[in-house]
mmCIF file of C-alpha atoms in Angstrom:
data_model
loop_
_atom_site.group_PDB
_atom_site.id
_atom_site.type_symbol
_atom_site.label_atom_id
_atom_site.label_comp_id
_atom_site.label_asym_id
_atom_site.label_seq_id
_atom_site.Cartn_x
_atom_site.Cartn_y
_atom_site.Cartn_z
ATOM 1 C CA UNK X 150 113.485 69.309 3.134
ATOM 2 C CA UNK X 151 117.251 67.658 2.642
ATOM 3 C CA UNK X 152 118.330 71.289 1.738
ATOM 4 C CA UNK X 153 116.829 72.619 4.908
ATOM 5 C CA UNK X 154 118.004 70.489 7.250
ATOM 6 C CA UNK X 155 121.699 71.055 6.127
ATOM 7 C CA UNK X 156 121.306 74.365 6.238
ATOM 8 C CA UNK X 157 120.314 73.836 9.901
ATOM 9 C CA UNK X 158 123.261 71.460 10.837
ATOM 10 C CA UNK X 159 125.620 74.020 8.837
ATOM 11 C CA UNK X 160 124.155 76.808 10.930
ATOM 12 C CA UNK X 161 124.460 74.679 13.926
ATOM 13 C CA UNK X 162 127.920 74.243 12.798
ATOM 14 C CA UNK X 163 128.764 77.734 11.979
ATOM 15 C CA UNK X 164 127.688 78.651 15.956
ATOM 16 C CA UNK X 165 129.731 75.597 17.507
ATOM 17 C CA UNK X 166 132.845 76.702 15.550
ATOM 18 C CA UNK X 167 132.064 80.406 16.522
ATOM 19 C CA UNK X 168 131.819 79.672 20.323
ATOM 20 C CA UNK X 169 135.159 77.401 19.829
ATOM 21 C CA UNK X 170 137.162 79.891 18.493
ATOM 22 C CA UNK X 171 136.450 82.522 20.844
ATOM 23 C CA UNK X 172 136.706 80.495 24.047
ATOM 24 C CA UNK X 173 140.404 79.872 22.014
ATOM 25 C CA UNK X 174 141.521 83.583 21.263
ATOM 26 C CA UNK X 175 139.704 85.602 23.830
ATOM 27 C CA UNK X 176 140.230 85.825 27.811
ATOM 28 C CA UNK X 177 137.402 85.708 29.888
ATOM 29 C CA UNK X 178 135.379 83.876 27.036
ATOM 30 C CA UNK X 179 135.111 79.997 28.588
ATOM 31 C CA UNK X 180 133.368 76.861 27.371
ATOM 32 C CA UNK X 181 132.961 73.698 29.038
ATOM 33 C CA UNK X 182 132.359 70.521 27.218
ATOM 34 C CA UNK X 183 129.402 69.785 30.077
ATOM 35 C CA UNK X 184 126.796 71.994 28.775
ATOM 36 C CA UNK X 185 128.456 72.873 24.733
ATOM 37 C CA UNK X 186 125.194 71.567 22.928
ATOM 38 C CA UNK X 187 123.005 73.405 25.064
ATOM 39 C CA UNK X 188 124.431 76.452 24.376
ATOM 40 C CA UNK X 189 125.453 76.097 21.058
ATOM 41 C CA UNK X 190 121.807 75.321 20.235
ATOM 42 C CA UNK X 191 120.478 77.640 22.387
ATOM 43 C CA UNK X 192 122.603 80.602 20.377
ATOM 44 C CA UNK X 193 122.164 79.484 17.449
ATOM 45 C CA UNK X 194 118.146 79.242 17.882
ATOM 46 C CA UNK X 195 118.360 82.477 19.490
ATOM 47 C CA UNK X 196 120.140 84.252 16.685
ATOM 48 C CA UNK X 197 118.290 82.577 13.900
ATOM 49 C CA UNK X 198 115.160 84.233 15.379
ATOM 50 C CA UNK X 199 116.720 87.419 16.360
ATOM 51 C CA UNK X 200 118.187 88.708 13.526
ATOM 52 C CA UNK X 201 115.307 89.271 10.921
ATOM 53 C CA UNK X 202 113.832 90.702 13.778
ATOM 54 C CA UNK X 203 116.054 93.135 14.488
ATOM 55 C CA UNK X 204 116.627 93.588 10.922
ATOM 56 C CA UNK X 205 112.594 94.489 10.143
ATOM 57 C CA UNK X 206 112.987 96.792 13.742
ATOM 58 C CA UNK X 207 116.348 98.798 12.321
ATOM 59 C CA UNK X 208 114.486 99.370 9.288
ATOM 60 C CA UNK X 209 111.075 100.457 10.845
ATOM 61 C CA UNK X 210 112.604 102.294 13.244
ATOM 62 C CA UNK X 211 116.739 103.192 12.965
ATOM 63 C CA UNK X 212 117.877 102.266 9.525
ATOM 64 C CA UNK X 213 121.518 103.892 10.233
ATOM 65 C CA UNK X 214 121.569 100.957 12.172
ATOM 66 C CA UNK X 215 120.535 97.796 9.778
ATOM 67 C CA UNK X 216 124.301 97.418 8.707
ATOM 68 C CA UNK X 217 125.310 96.029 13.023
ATOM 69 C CA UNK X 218 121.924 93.811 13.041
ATOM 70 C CA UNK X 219 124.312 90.513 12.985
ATOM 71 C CA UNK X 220 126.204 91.944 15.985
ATOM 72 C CA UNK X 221 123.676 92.434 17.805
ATOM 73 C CA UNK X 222 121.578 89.536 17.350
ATOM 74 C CA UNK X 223 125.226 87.776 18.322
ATOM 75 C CA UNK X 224 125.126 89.882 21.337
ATOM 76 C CA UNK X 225 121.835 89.132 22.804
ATOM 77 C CA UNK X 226 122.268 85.497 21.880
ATOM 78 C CA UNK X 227 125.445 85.449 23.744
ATOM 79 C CA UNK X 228 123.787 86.979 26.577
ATOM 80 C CA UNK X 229 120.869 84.626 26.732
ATOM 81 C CA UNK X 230 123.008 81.642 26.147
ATOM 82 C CA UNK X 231 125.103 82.586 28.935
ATOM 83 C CA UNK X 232 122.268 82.753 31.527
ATOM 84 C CA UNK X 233 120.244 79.611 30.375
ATOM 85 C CA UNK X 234 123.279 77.389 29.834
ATOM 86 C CA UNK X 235 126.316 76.739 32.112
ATOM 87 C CA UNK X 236 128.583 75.679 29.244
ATOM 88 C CA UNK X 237 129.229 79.330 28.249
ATOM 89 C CA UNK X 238 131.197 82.038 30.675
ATOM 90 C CA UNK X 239 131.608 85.589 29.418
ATOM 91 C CA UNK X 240 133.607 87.268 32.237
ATOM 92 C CA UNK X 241 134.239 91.141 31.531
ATOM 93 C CA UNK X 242 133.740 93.893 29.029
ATOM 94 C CA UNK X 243 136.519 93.055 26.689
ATOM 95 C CA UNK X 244 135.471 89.342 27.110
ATOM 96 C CA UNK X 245 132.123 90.324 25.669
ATOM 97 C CA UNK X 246 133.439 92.825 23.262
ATOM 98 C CA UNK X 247 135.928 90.705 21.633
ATOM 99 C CA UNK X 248 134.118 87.660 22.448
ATOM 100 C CA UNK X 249 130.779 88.929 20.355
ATOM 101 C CA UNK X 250 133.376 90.440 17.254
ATOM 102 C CA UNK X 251 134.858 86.999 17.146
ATOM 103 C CA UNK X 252 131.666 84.799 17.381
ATOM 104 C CA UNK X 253 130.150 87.228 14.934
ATOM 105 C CA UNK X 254 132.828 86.594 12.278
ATOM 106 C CA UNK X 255 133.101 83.398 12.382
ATOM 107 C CA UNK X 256 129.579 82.778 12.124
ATOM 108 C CA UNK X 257 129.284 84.699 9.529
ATOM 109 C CA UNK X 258 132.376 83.471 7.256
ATOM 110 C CA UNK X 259 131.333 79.646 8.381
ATOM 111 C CA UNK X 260 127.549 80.768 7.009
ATOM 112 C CA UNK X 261 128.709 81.456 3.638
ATOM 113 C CA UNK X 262 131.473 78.977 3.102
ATOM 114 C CA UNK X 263 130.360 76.188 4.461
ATOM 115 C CA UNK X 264 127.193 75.818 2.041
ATOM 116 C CA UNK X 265 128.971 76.472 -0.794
ATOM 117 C CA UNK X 266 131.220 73.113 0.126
ATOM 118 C CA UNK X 267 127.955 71.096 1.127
ATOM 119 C CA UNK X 268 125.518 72.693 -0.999
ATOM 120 C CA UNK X 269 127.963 72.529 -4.802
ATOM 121 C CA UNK X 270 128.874 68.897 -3.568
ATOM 122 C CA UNK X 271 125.007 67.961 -3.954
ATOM 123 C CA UNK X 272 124.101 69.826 -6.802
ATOM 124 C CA UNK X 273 126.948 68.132 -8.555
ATOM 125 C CA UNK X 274 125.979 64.794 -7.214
ATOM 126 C CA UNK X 275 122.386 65.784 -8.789
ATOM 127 C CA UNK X 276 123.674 66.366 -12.322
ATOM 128 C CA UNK X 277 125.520 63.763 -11.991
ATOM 129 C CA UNK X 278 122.452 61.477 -11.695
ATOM 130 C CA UNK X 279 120.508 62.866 -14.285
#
């Protein structure tokens, strides 16, 4: 259950630092402070659910496809996010193009880094214990 929730605060994480850096590096990409958690969460719920399902939907039906599943799912989360919460602006098609590419990456990178920092440090903690 520890492992899980981690994984959920790292993913969490991962999305916070994605919408961050974008609202940083790309024009037309804006978040406020006011309403950051709510879309944070909102993506990152949105994207956790998303993506196997687009991923079991590119394979039934488009498996040329399966490799941009992440993208998309980043995409449509984006999207979402944007209309429910009014801490996240996306104004204009290179705003959502380079917006989504650099939420997308950083995501991603943050997903796979960031357990291997939180994860190792408790396994080591564990045989260090036993």
């Amino acid at each position: 259950m520890v492992v899980f929730l981690i994984r959920a605060l790292i993913f969490l994480a991962s999305a916070a630092l994605g919408l961050w850096i974008a609202s940083l590096v790309v024009d037309g990409f804006t978040v406020r402070a006011s309403g950051f958690v709510v879309a944070v969460v909102v993506f990152a719920v949105l994207q956790s659910v998303l993506t196997p399902w687009f991923l079991v939907m590119s394979r039934k039906y488009a498996n040329a496809l399966t490799g941009a599943v992440g993208l998309v799912s980043t995409v449509v989360a984006l999207f979402v996010a944007s209309l429910i919460s009014d801490g996240l602006t996306i104004d204009g098609a290179t705003a959502w193009v380079l917006g989504s590419l650099t939420v997308w990456i950083v995501t991603m990178l943050a997903t796979l880094i960031l357990p291997l920092i939180f994860l190792r440090n408790r396994g080591q903690k564990k045989d260090a214990t036993a």
